[in-house]
N, CA, C and O atoms as a DFTB+ gen file, in Angstrom:
656 C
 N C O
     1  1       0.813      -1.193       0.000
     2  2       0.000       0.000       0.000
     3  2       0.865       1.269       0.000
     4  3       0.542       2.240      -0.685
     5  1       1.960       1.261       0.766
     6  2       2.860       2.412       0.795
     7  2       3.427       2.692      -0.583
     8  3       3.601       3.847      -0.971
     9  1       3.714       1.629      -1.320
    10  2       4.285       1.806      -2.651
    11  2       3.282       2.483      -3.578
    12  3       3.664       3.333      -4.383
    13  1       2.035       2.128      -3.478
    14  2       1.001       2.733      -4.332
    15  2       0.854       4.217      -3.994
    16  3       0.775       5.059      -4.888
    17  1       0.817       4.528      -2.707
    18  2       0.688       5.927      -2.296
    19  2       1.911       6.717      -2.747
    20  3       1.775       7.832      -3.250
    21  1       3.095       6.155      -2.573
    22  2       4.325       6.821      -2.997
    23  2       4.306       7.068      -4.507
    24  3       4.641       8.157      -4.973
    25  1       3.913       6.049      -5.255
    26  2       3.835       6.180      -6.705
    27  2       2.828       7.256      -7.100
    28  3       3.083       8.047      -8.008
    29  1       1.689       7.285      -6.422
    30  2       0.671       8.291      -6.708
    31  2       1.197       9.699      -6.421
    32  3       0.966      10.615      -7.210
    33  1       1.895       9.877      -5.312
    34  2       2.455      11.187      -4.967
    35  2       3.492      11.614      -6.005
    36  3       3.519      12.777      -6.409
    37  1       4.342      10.685      -6.437
    38  2       5.347      11.002      -7.454
    39  2       4.670      11.425      -8.757
    40  3       5.091      12.396      -9.386
    41  1       3.641      10.716      -9.158
    42  2       2.914      11.058     -10.390
    43  2       2.286      12.445     -10.285
    44  3       2.345      13.232     -11.229
    45  1       1.685      12.742      -9.133
    46  2       1.069      14.056      -8.953
    47  2       2.110      15.166      -8.970
    48  3       1.880      16.221      -9.561
    49  1       3.246      14.942      -8.331
    50  2       4.307      15.943      -8.343
    51  2       4.866      16.146      -9.746
    52  3       5.139      17.279     -10.144
    53  1       5.037      15.072     -10.491
    54  2       5.509      15.183     -11.874
    55  2       4.524      15.959     -12.718
    56  3       4.921      16.789     -13.535
    57  1       3.236      15.696     -12.526
    58  2       2.210      16.423     -13.283
    59  2       2.237      17.900     -12.945
    60  3       2.156      18.748     -13.834
    61  1       2.350      18.209     -11.657
    62  2       2.401      19.607     -11.227
    63  2       3.635      20.294     -11.787
    64  3       3.559      21.439     -12.231
    65  1       4.767      19.608     -11.770
    66  2       6.004      20.172     -12.309
    67  2       5.882      20.420     -13.810
    68  3       6.291      21.470     -14.306
    69  1       5.317      19.452     -14.528
    70  2       5.139      19.607     -15.981
    71  2       4.202      20.768     -16.273
    72  3       4.444      21.539     -17.202
    73  1       3.137      20.903     -15.492
    74  2       2.205      22.004     -15.696
    75  2       2.910      23.338     -15.443
    76  3       2.758      24.286     -16.213
    77  1       3.670      23.398     -14.374
    78  2       4.369      24.646     -14.046
    79  2       5.346      25.026     -15.152
    80  3       5.480      26.206     -15.474
    81  1       6.024      24.055     -15.734
    82  2       6.960      24.350     -16.806
    83  2       6.241      24.904     -18.029
    84  3       6.748      25.820     -18.676
    85  1       5.069      24.364     -18.357
    86  2       4.345      24.773     -19.547
    87  2       3.575      26.080     -19.352
    88  3       3.224      26.733     -20.335
    89  1       3.308      26.473     -18.111
    90  2       2.432      27.624     -17.904
    91  2       3.183      28.870     -17.429
    92  3       2.570      29.775     -16.863
    93  1       4.466      28.931     -17.644
    94  2       5.240      30.080     -17.196
    95  2       5.369      31.130     -18.293
    96  3       6.456      31.649     -18.543
    97  1       4.292      31.424     -18.920
    98  2       4.311      32.458     -19.953
    99  2       3.151      33.405     -19.708
   100  3       2.239      33.092     -18.943
   101  1       3.182      34.541     -20.344
   102  2       2.193      35.567     -20.055
   103  2       1.895      36.356     -21.325
   104  3       2.178      37.552     -21.403
   105  1       1.324      35.682     -22.317
   106  2       1.047      36.353     -23.584
   107  2      -0.380      36.881     -23.680
   108  3      -0.671      37.746     -24.506
   109  1      -1.265      36.365     -22.843
   110  2      -2.663      36.821     -22.853
   111  2      -2.835      37.952     -21.859
   112  3      -2.216      37.961     -20.795
   113  1      -3.690      38.915     -22.221
   114  2      -3.889      40.100     -21.389
   115  2      -5.364      40.192     -20.998
   116  3      -6.169      40.743     -21.749
   117  1      -5.724      39.657     -19.828
   118  2      -7.126      39.645     -19.416
   119  2      -7.792      41.016     -19.364
   120  3      -8.993      41.117     -19.613
   121  1      -7.050      42.066     -19.048
   122  2      -7.658      43.397     -18.911
   123  2      -7.675      44.195     -20.217
   124  3      -8.182      45.316     -20.253
   125  1      -7.129      43.625     -21.277
   126  2      -7.050      44.329     -22.557
   127  2      -8.431      44.530     -23.177
   128  3      -9.300      43.665     -23.064
   129  1      -8.628      45.666     -23.829
   130  2      -9.850      45.908     -24.583
   131  2      -9.725      45.134     -25.895
   132  3      -9.032      45.558     -26.819
   133  1     -10.407      43.996     -25.955
   134  2     -10.249      43.082     -27.082
   135  2     -10.747      43.692     -28.389
   136  3     -10.196      43.395     -29.449
   137  1     -11.754      44.522     -28.339
   138  2     -12.275      45.144     -29.561
   139  2     -11.218      46.065     -30.169
   140  3     -10.943      45.992     -31.367
   141  1     -10.633      46.919     -29.354
   142  2      -9.592      47.824     -29.849
   143  2      -8.369      47.055     -30.337
   144  3      -7.823      47.355     -31.399
   145  1      -7.943      46.071     -29.566
   146  2      -6.736      45.309     -29.917
   147  2      -6.935      44.500     -31.194
   148  3      -6.049      44.459     -32.047
   149  1      -8.076      43.868     -31.329
   150  2      -8.329      43.077     -32.531
   151  2      -8.496      43.978     -33.750
   152  3      -8.027      43.642     -34.838
   153  1      -9.155      45.109     -33.580
   154  2      -9.277      46.054     -34.698
   155  2      -7.908      46.561     -35.148
   156  3      -7.675      46.749     -36.342
   157  1      -7.010      46.780     -34.200
   158  2      -5.649      47.185     -34.537
   159  2      -4.955      46.093     -35.353
   160  3      -4.284      46.391     -36.341
   161  1      -5.111      44.835     -34.947
   162  2      -4.510      43.711     -35.679
   163  2      -5.095      43.606     -37.088
   164  3      -4.374      43.303     -38.038
   165  1      -6.388      43.852     -37.224
   166  2      -7.051      43.783     -38.534
   167  2      -6.533      44.907     -39.439
   168  3      -6.256      44.672     -40.616
   169  1      -6.402      46.115     -38.904
   170  2      -5.847      47.224     -39.696
   171  2      -4.419      46.922     -40.143
   172  3      -4.048      47.192     -41.285
   173  1      -3.630      46.364     -39.242
   174  2      -2.255      46.007     -39.581
   175  2      -2.234      44.941     -40.674
   176  3      -1.432      45.021     -41.605
   177  1      -3.103      43.955     -40.564
   178  2      -3.177      42.898     -41.580
   179  2      -3.565      43.480     -42.932
   180  3      -3.018      43.079     -43.960
   181  1      -4.491      44.408     -42.939
   182  2      -4.900      45.038     -44.192
   183  2      -3.732      45.806     -44.808
   184  3      -3.480      45.708     -46.009
   185  1      -3.026      46.566     -43.983
   186  2      -1.869      47.332     -44.460
   187  2      -0.764      46.428     -45.000
   188  3      -0.102      46.765     -45.981
   189  1      -0.571      45.297     -44.365
   190  2       0.515      44.390     -44.733
   191  2       0.081      43.267     -45.680
   192  3       0.883      42.403     -46.037
   193  1      -1.204      43.287     -46.086
   194  2      -1.757      42.268     -46.990
   195  2      -1.559      40.858     -46.419
   196  3      -1.009      39.966     -47.064
   197  1      -2.036      40.703     -45.175
   198  2      -1.946      39.440     -44.450
   199  2      -3.320      39.094     -43.878
   200  3      -4.268      39.871     -43.988
   201  1      -3.406      37.938     -43.280
   202  2      -4.572      37.557     -42.505
   203  2      -4.233      37.682     -41.023
   204  3      -3.069      37.810     -40.643
   205  1      -5.271      37.644     -40.200
   206  2      -5.080      37.695     -38.755
   207  2      -5.211      36.279     -38.213
   208  3      -6.189      35.583     -38.488
   209  1      -4.218      35.866     -37.443
   210  2      -4.223      34.578     -36.759
   211  2      -4.564      34.854     -35.306
   212  3      -3.753      35.414     -34.569
   213  1      -5.769      34.460     -34.890
   214  2      -6.214      34.694     -33.528
   215  2      -6.051      33.390     -32.754
   216  3      -6.691      32.386     -33.066
   217  1      -5.194      33.416     -31.749
   218  2      -5.037      32.267     -30.857
   219  2      -5.826      32.591     -29.604
   220  3      -5.503      33.538     -28.887
   221  1      -6.861      31.806     -29.338
   222  2      -7.725      32.051     -28.189
   223  2      -7.369      31.055     -27.089
   224  3      -7.283      29.848     -27.314
   225  1      -7.169      31.598     -25.906
   226  2      -6.819      30.767     -24.754
   227  2      -6.481      31.661     -23.582
   228  3      -6.977      32.782     -23.475
   229  1      -5.641      31.160     -22.715
   230  2      -5.269      31.947     -21.551
   231  2      -3.913      31.547     -21.011
   232  3      -3.352      30.517     -21.385
   233  1      -3.403      32.376     -20.133
   234  2      -2.113      32.100     -19.517
   235  2      -2.160      30.852     -18.643
   236  3      -1.115      30.307     -18.289
   237  1      -3.330      30.406     -18.301
   238  2      -3.553      29.203     -17.500
   239  2      -3.472      27.925     -18.344
   240  3      -3.394      26.829     -17.788
   241  1      -3.491      28.047     -19.651
   242  2      -3.672      26.927     -20.585
   243  2      -2.330      26.307     -20.996
   244  3      -1.524      26.945     -21.673
   245  1      -2.106      25.075     -20.582
   246  2      -0.867      24.370     -20.894
   247  2      -0.670      24.240     -22.404
   248  3       0.425      24.485     -22.910
   249  1      -1.719      23.857     -23.119
   250  2      -1.594      23.658     -24.566
   251  2      -1.392      24.980     -25.300
   252  3      -0.772      25.007     -26.364
   253  1      -1.905      26.073     -24.748
   254  2      -1.646      27.401     -25.331
   255  2      -0.162      27.730     -25.230
   256  3       0.444      28.215     -26.185
   257  1       0.414      27.461     -24.061
   258  2       1.849      27.697     -23.860
   259  2       2.661      26.802     -24.779
   260  3       3.656      27.247     -25.352
   261  1       2.255      25.554     -24.928
   262  2       2.983      24.625     -25.795
   263  2       2.954      25.091     -27.246
   264  3       3.964      25.015     -27.946
   265  1       1.788      25.577     -27.702
   266  2       1.708      26.038     -29.093
   267  2       2.586      27.268     -29.293
   268  3       3.307      27.365     -30.286
   269  1       2.527      28.188     -28.370
   270  2       3.345      29.396     -28.473
   271  2       4.823      29.035     -28.533
   272  3       5.552      29.526     -29.395
   273  1       5.261      28.185     -27.627
   274  2       6.668      27.763     -27.604
   275  2       7.029      26.996     -28.875
   276  3       8.108      27.188     -29.436
   277  1       6.129      26.133     -29.323
   278  2       6.363      25.333     -30.527
   279  2       6.566      26.226     -31.751
   280  3       7.498      26.024     -32.530
   281  1       5.697      27.203     -31.911
   282  2       5.757      28.041     -33.112
   283  2       6.887      29.058     -33.072
   284  3       7.425      29.416     -34.120
   285  1       7.254      29.524     -31.903
   286  2       8.324      30.516     -31.829
   287  2       9.710      29.876     -31.785
   288  3      10.698      30.521     -32.137
   289  1       9.791      28.628     -31.362
   290  2      11.089      27.941     -31.292
   291  2      11.516      27.362     -32.633
   292  3      12.706      27.140     -32.859
   293  1      10.566      27.116     -33.517
   294  2      10.874      26.548     -34.829
   295  2      11.000      27.694     -35.834
   296  3      10.016      28.368     -36.136
   297  1      12.191      27.910     -36.342
   298  2      12.452      29.052     -37.231
   299  2      11.584      29.030     -38.482
   300  3      11.143      30.083     -38.942
   301  1      11.332      27.850     -39.038
   302  2      10.541      27.751     -40.265
   303  2       9.082      28.147     -40.010
   304  3       8.492      28.892     -40.792
   305  1       8.515      27.652     -38.928
   306  2       7.124      27.992     -38.609
   307  2       7.026      29.455     -38.196
   308  3       6.106      30.155     -38.619
   309  1       7.951      29.918     -37.386
   310  2       7.959      31.308     -36.953
   311  2       8.018      32.246     -38.166
   312  3       7.297      33.242     -38.214
   313  1       8.860      31.933     -39.126
   314  2       8.973      32.752     -40.345
   315  2       7.692      32.719     -41.159
   316  3       7.256      33.741     -41.687
   317  1       7.093      31.544     -41.258
   318  2       5.840      31.398     -42.003
   319  2       4.741      32.256     -41.373
   320  3       4.010      32.957     -42.074
   321  1       4.634      32.196     -40.073
   322  2       3.618      32.997     -39.390
   323  2       3.881      34.487     -39.601
   324  3       2.964      35.235     -39.939
   325  1       5.103      34.913     -39.407
   326  2       5.426      36.343     -39.552
   327  2       5.223      36.834     -40.980
   328  3       4.869      37.995     -41.186
   329  1       5.440      35.972     -41.969
   330  2       5.278      36.366     -43.370
   331  2       3.809      36.493     -43.765
   332  3       3.465      37.322     -44.607
   333  1       2.937      35.677     -43.162
   334  2       1.563      35.566     -43.649
   335  2       0.476      36.084     -42.700
   336  3      -0.666      36.283     -43.117
   337  1       0.822      36.300     -41.441
   338  2      -0.214      36.606     -40.454
   339  2       0.197      37.716     -39.504
   340  3       1.377      37.931     -39.227
   341  1      -0.814      38.407     -39.020
   342  2      -0.686      39.249     -37.845
   343  2      -1.315      38.420     -36.729
   344  3      -2.469      38.004     -36.833
   345  1      -0.562      38.183     -35.672
   346  2      -1.017      37.301     -34.594
   347  2      -1.630      38.119     -33.470
   348  3      -1.089      39.145     -33.056
   349  1      -2.765      37.643     -32.987
   350  2      -3.400      38.252     -31.819
   351  2      -3.782      37.141     -30.838
   352  3      -4.391      36.145     -31.230
   353  1      -3.427      37.312     -29.574
   354  2      -3.759      36.354     -28.523
   355  2      -4.972      36.874     -27.764
   356  3      -4.870      37.814     -26.975
   357  1      -6.117      36.254     -28.012
   358  2      -7.378      36.667     -27.399
   359  2      -7.567      35.899     -26.101
   360  3      -7.603      34.669     -26.092
   361  1      -7.686      36.630     -25.019
   362  2      -7.794      36.034     -23.689
   363  2      -9.158      35.387     -23.433
   364  3     -10.206      35.929     -23.781
   365  1      -9.100      34.214     -22.813
   366  2     -10.267      33.570     -22.215
   367  2      -9.814      33.071     -20.855
   368  3      -8.997      32.155     -20.763
   369  1     -10.344      33.675     -19.796
   370  2      -9.959      33.275     -18.449
   371  2     -11.089      33.624     -17.495
   372  3     -12.066      34.269     -17.875
   373  1     -10.941      33.190     -16.251
   374  2     -11.971      33.513     -15.261
   375  2     -12.062      35.016     -15.043
   376  3     -13.123      35.525     -14.682
   377  1     -10.947      35.742     -15.261
   378  2     -10.955      37.204     -15.111
   379  2     -11.716      37.887     -16.234
   380  3     -12.342      38.925     -16.021
   381  1     -11.664      37.312     -17.429
   382  2     -12.316      37.918     -18.585
   383  2     -12.499      36.871     -19.668
   384  3     -11.539      36.442     -20.308
   385  1     -13.735      36.470     -19.861
   386  2     -14.037      35.438     -20.858
   387  2     -14.264      36.019     -22.255
   388  3     -14.364      35.263     -23.222
   389  1     -14.345      37.323     -22.376
   390  2     -14.549      37.985     -23.672
   391  2     -15.703      37.353     -24.454
   392  3     -15.572      37.064     -25.644
   393  1     -16.822      37.144     -23.778
   394  2     -17.952      36.419     -24.370
   395  2     -18.544      37.121     -25.592
   396  3     -18.963      36.450     -26.536
   397  1     -18.587      38.437     -25.596
   398  2     -19.152      39.136     -26.757
   399  2     -18.300      38.919     -28.003
   400  3     -18.836      38.712     -29.092
   401  1     -16.977      38.964     -27.850
   402  2     -16.102      38.747     -29.000
   403  2     -16.177      37.293     -29.459
   404  3     -16.180      37.023     -30.660
   405  1     -16.237      36.366     -28.522
   406  2     -16.333      34.954     -28.897
   407  2     -17.654      34.672     -29.616
   408  3     -17.704      33.844     -30.526
   409  1     -18.711      35.354     -29.210
   410  2     -19.984      35.228     -29.919
   411  2     -19.832      35.729     -31.356
   412  3     -20.287      35.086     -32.303
   413  1     -19.186      36.881     -31.501
   414  2     -18.963      37.461     -32.833
   415  2     -18.131      36.526     -33.719
   416  3     -18.328      36.473     -34.933
   417  1     -17.202      35.791     -33.099
   418  2     -16.334      34.872     -33.849
   419  2     -16.954      33.490     -34.044
   420  3     -16.289      32.588     -34.553
   421  1     -18.211      33.309     -33.648
   422  2     -18.910      32.051     -33.910
   423  2     -18.696      30.991     -32.843
   424  3     -18.748      29.798     -33.140
   425  1     -18.457      31.405     -31.609
   426  2     -18.299      30.507     -30.467
   427  2     -17.175      29.488     -30.648
   428  3     -17.417      28.287     -30.531
   429  1     -15.968      29.934     -30.926
   430  2     -14.865      28.996     -31.137
   431  2     -14.493      28.206     -29.887
   432  3     -13.868      27.151     -29.997
   433  1     -14.860      28.689     -28.707
   434  2     -14.520      28.011     -27.470
   435  2     -15.145      26.615     -27.384
   436  3     -14.775      25.831     -26.511
   437  1     -16.060      26.305     -28.254
   438  2     -16.671      24.975     -28.267
   439  2     -15.652      23.884     -28.565
   440  3     -15.897      22.712     -28.280
   441  1     -14.511      24.261     -29.138
   442  2     -13.466      23.299     -29.468
   443  2     -12.434      23.153     -28.362
   444  3     -11.521      22.337     -28.491
   445  1     -12.545      23.910     -27.285
   446  2     -11.535      23.885     -26.237
   447  2     -10.442      24.891     -26.549
   448  3     -10.582      25.725     -27.444
   449  1      -9.351      24.803     -25.801
   450  2      -8.285      25.796     -25.924
   451  2      -6.931      25.126     -26.061
   452  3      -6.705      24.079     -25.455
   453  1      -6.024      25.702     -26.839
   454  2      -6.271      26.883     -27.654
   455  2      -7.150      26.521     -28.841
   456  3      -7.239      25.365     -29.253
   457  1      -7.778      27.525     -29.359
   458  2      -8.515      27.400     -30.603
   459  2      -8.039      28.550     -31.480
   460  3      -7.754      29.641     -30.988
   461  1      -7.956      28.297     -32.769
   462  2      -7.408      29.280     -33.692
   463  2      -8.493      29.759     -34.647
   464  3      -9.261      28.961     -35.184
   465  1      -8.546      31.069     -34.853
   466  2      -9.491      31.672     -35.788
   467  2      -8.679      32.492     -36.785
   468  3      -7.832      33.298     -36.403
   469  1      -8.950      32.273     -38.058
   470  2      -8.297      33.035     -39.120
   471  2      -9.292      34.076     -39.623
   472  3     -10.414      33.744     -40.006
   473  1      -8.871      35.330     -39.616
   474  2      -9.687      36.430     -40.129
   475  2      -9.012      37.002     -41.361
   476  3      -7.785      37.029     -41.457
   477  1      -9.822      37.458     -42.300
   478  2      -9.234      38.124     -43.460
   479  2      -8.898      39.568     -43.096
   480  3      -9.072      39.986     -41.951
   481  1      -8.422      40.316     -44.070
   482  2      -7.977      41.690     -43.826
   483  2      -9.120      42.639     -43.482
   484  3      -8.883      43.785     -43.100
   485  1     -10.370      42.163     -43.618
   486  2     -11.534      42.967     -43.243
   487  2     -12.141      42.504     -41.926
   488  3     -13.166      43.031     -41.495
   489  1     -11.517      41.527     -41.288
   490  2     -12.018      41.024     -40.017
   491  2     -13.068      39.945     -40.139
   492  3     -13.676      39.550     -39.144
   493  1     -13.290      39.461     -41.357
   494  2     -14.274      38.393     -41.559
   495  2     -13.636      37.047     -41.238
   496  3     -12.505      36.763     -41.631
   497  1     -14.392      36.228     -40.515
   498  2     -13.889      34.913     -40.127
   499  2     -13.827      33.992     -41.339
   500  3     -14.820      33.789     -42.037
   501  1     -12.634      33.436     -41.575
   502  2     -12.425      32.498     -42.674
   503  2     -12.449      31.050     -42.195
   504  3     -12.944      30.162     -42.890
   505  1     -11.909      30.824     -41.000
   506  2     -11.801      29.456     -40.508
   507  2     -11.649      29.456     -38.994
   508  3     -11.067      30.368     -38.406
   509  1     -12.188      28.413     -38.383
   510  2     -11.959      28.138     -36.973
   511  2     -11.334      26.761     -36.901
   512  3     -11.877      25.799     -37.446
   513  1     -10.191      26.658     -36.229
   514  2      -9.435      25.400     -36.192
   515  2      -9.350      24.850     -34.772
   516  3      -8.858      25.515     -33.860
   517  1      -9.833      23.636     -34.605
   518  2      -9.654      22.894     -33.364
   519  2      -8.190      22.484     -33.307
   520  3      -7.729      21.734     -34.167
   521  1      -7.457      22.959     -32.318
   522  2      -6.015      22.698     -32.249
   523  2      -5.688      21.239     -31.978
   524  3      -4.563      20.802     -32.225
   525  1      -6.646      20.483     -31.479
   526  2      -6.408      19.068     -31.187
   527  2      -5.943      18.312     -32.425
   528  3      -5.147      17.378     -32.321
   529  1      -6.432      18.706     -33.589
   530  2      -6.065      18.019     -34.830
   531  2      -4.635      18.310     -35.274
   532  3      -4.129      17.682     -36.204
   533  1      -3.990      19.253     -34.612
   534  2      -2.607      19.605     -34.938
   535  2      -1.617      19.041     -33.915
   536  3      -0.405      19.192     -34.066
   537  1      -2.138      18.398     -32.885
   538  2      -1.299      17.892     -31.802
   539  2      -0.596      16.595     -32.171
   540  3      -1.029      15.839     -33.041
   541  1       0.504      16.377     -31.471
   542  2       1.240      15.121     -31.576
   543  2       1.953      14.904     -30.245
   544  3       2.841      15.678     -29.886
   545  1       1.579      13.875     -29.520
   546  2       2.169      13.641     -28.209
   547  2       1.873      14.805     -27.285
   548  3       0.719      15.206     -27.127
   549  1       2.919      15.349     -26.673
   550  2       2.764      16.509     -25.790
   551  2       3.173      17.796     -26.490
   552  3       3.589      18.756     -25.841
   553  1       3.054      17.817     -27.815
   554  2       3.421      18.988     -28.596
   555  2       2.516      19.044     -29.829
   556  3       1.373      18.589     -29.800
   557  1       3.043      19.601     -30.888
   558  2       2.303      19.744     -32.130
   559  2       3.082      19.117     -33.269
   560  3       4.302      18.966     -33.201
   561  1       2.359      18.756     -34.317
   562  2       2.953      18.131     -35.492
   563  2       3.342      19.239     -36.472
   564  3       2.483      19.981     -36.948
   565  1       4.616      19.345     -36.765
   566  2       5.126      20.425     -37.612
   567  2       4.468      20.421     -38.988
   568  3       4.068      21.474     -39.484
   569  1       4.354      19.257     -39.602
   570  2       3.762      19.171     -40.947
   571  2       2.316      19.650     -40.938
   572  3       1.906      20.404     -41.821
   573  1       1.547      19.221     -39.951
   574  2       0.133      19.625     -39.868
   575  2      -0.013      21.114     -39.600
   576  3      -0.874      21.770     -40.188
   577  1       0.818      21.652     -38.722
   578  2       0.743      23.082     -38.410
   579  2       1.104      23.900     -39.649
   580  3       0.416      24.866     -39.978
   581  1       2.163      23.522     -40.325
   582  2       2.563      24.263     -41.527
   583  2       1.488      24.169     -42.614
   584  3       1.188      25.160     -43.280
   585  1       0.924      23.001     -42.785
   586  2      -0.141      22.828     -43.784
   587  2      -1.333      23.711     -43.445
   588  3      -1.889      24.372     -44.322
   589  1      -1.724      23.722     -42.185
   590  2      -2.835      24.571     -41.747
   591  2      -2.547      26.043     -42.060
   592  3      -3.384      26.737     -42.636
   593  1      -1.368      26.504     -41.680
   594  2      -1.010      27.905     -41.915
   595  2      -0.954      28.241     -43.403
   596  3      -1.406      29.312     -43.808
   597  1      -0.417      27.357     -44.211
   598  2      -0.311      27.591     -45.652
   599  2      -1.670      27.532     -46.346
   600  3      -1.876      28.208     -47.353
   601  1      -2.592      26.738     -45.824
   602  2      -3.909      26.620     -46.444
   603  2      -4.837      27.791     -46.163
   604  3      -5.879      27.917     -46.806
   605  1      -4.476      28.656     -45.208
   606  2      -5.349      29.774     -44.858
   607  2      -4.679      31.127     -45.016
   608  3      -5.202      32.132     -44.536
   609  1      -3.527      31.170     -45.682
   610  2      -2.893      32.472     -45.888
   611  2      -3.528      33.177     -47.090
   612  3      -4.359      32.592     -47.784
   613  1      -3.145      34.413     -47.334
   614  2      -3.734      35.217     -48.416
   615  2      -3.520      34.546     -49.770
   616  3      -4.443      34.473     -50.581
   617  1      -2.323      34.063     -50.012
   618  2      -2.008      33.442     -51.296
   619  2      -2.897      32.227     -51.570
   620  3      -3.374      32.055     -52.692
   621  1      -3.123      31.393     -50.573
   622  2      -3.934      30.185     -50.761
   623  2      -5.374      30.520     -51.139
   624  3      -6.035      29.740     -51.825
   625  1      -5.857      31.668     -50.699
   626  2      -7.241      32.047     -50.975
   627  2      -7.371      33.026     -52.146
   628  3      -8.451      33.561     -52.395
   629  1      -6.293      33.252     -52.844
   630  2      -6.302      34.134     -54.019
   631  2      -6.843      33.349     -55.221
   632  3      -6.232      32.360     -55.625
   633  1      -7.972      33.768     -55.797
   634  2      -8.563      33.036     -56.929
   635  2      -7.623      32.913     -58.124
   636  3      -7.743      31.975     -58.912
   637  1      -6.690      33.850     -58.262
   638  2      -5.751      33.787     -59.383
   639  2      -4.834      32.571     -59.303
   640  3      -4.255      32.167     -60.311
   641  1      -4.698      31.995     -58.135
   642  2      -3.879      30.789     -57.972
   643  2      -4.504      29.572     -58.645
   644  3      -3.832      28.568     -58.879
   645  1      -5.791      29.670     -58.952
   646  2      -6.530      28.496     -59.404
   647  2      -7.077      28.629     -60.825
   648  3      -7.938      27.853     -61.238
   649  1      -6.579      29.605     -61.564
   650  2      -6.990      29.762     -62.967
   651  2      -6.170      28.827     -63.832
   652  3      -4.953      28.720     -63.683
   653  1      -6.842      28.169     -64.715
   654  2      -6.153      27.202     -65.601
   655  2      -6.048      27.712     -67.003
   656  3      -5.502      27.029     -67.869
């Protein structure tokens, strides 16, 4: 019985340690005016001829931290995002659930967190992506993430790409 309790305590401590390692980031801003911030991102995307990549989640979210670390640590993915998107981190937390904005975006929280929303240069929603389909183990699949990003950039949605 002592061995089972010891094993259980070790597992719980490992889980807590892993959570602490993944959640030591602070990219979401619960007190931010999401309407102003998102409108700024949309204007920037229009000026730069890009789409807006909205990552919805919170500083409490382990998978949000993992995605952020995954995309910024990989030079190829980081470059792809910077070339094609203006990124905005939309907060969802107990301090501020941003329910009005999530309603406007079509209730993306139904997929869990993080969830990704692609907006065009006018702020129109093009796609909502359940991040679970991009996961692999305790991280993300590089090929799937790159494919997702490439399939929703401005070039991919340009009708001139498909004229024969």
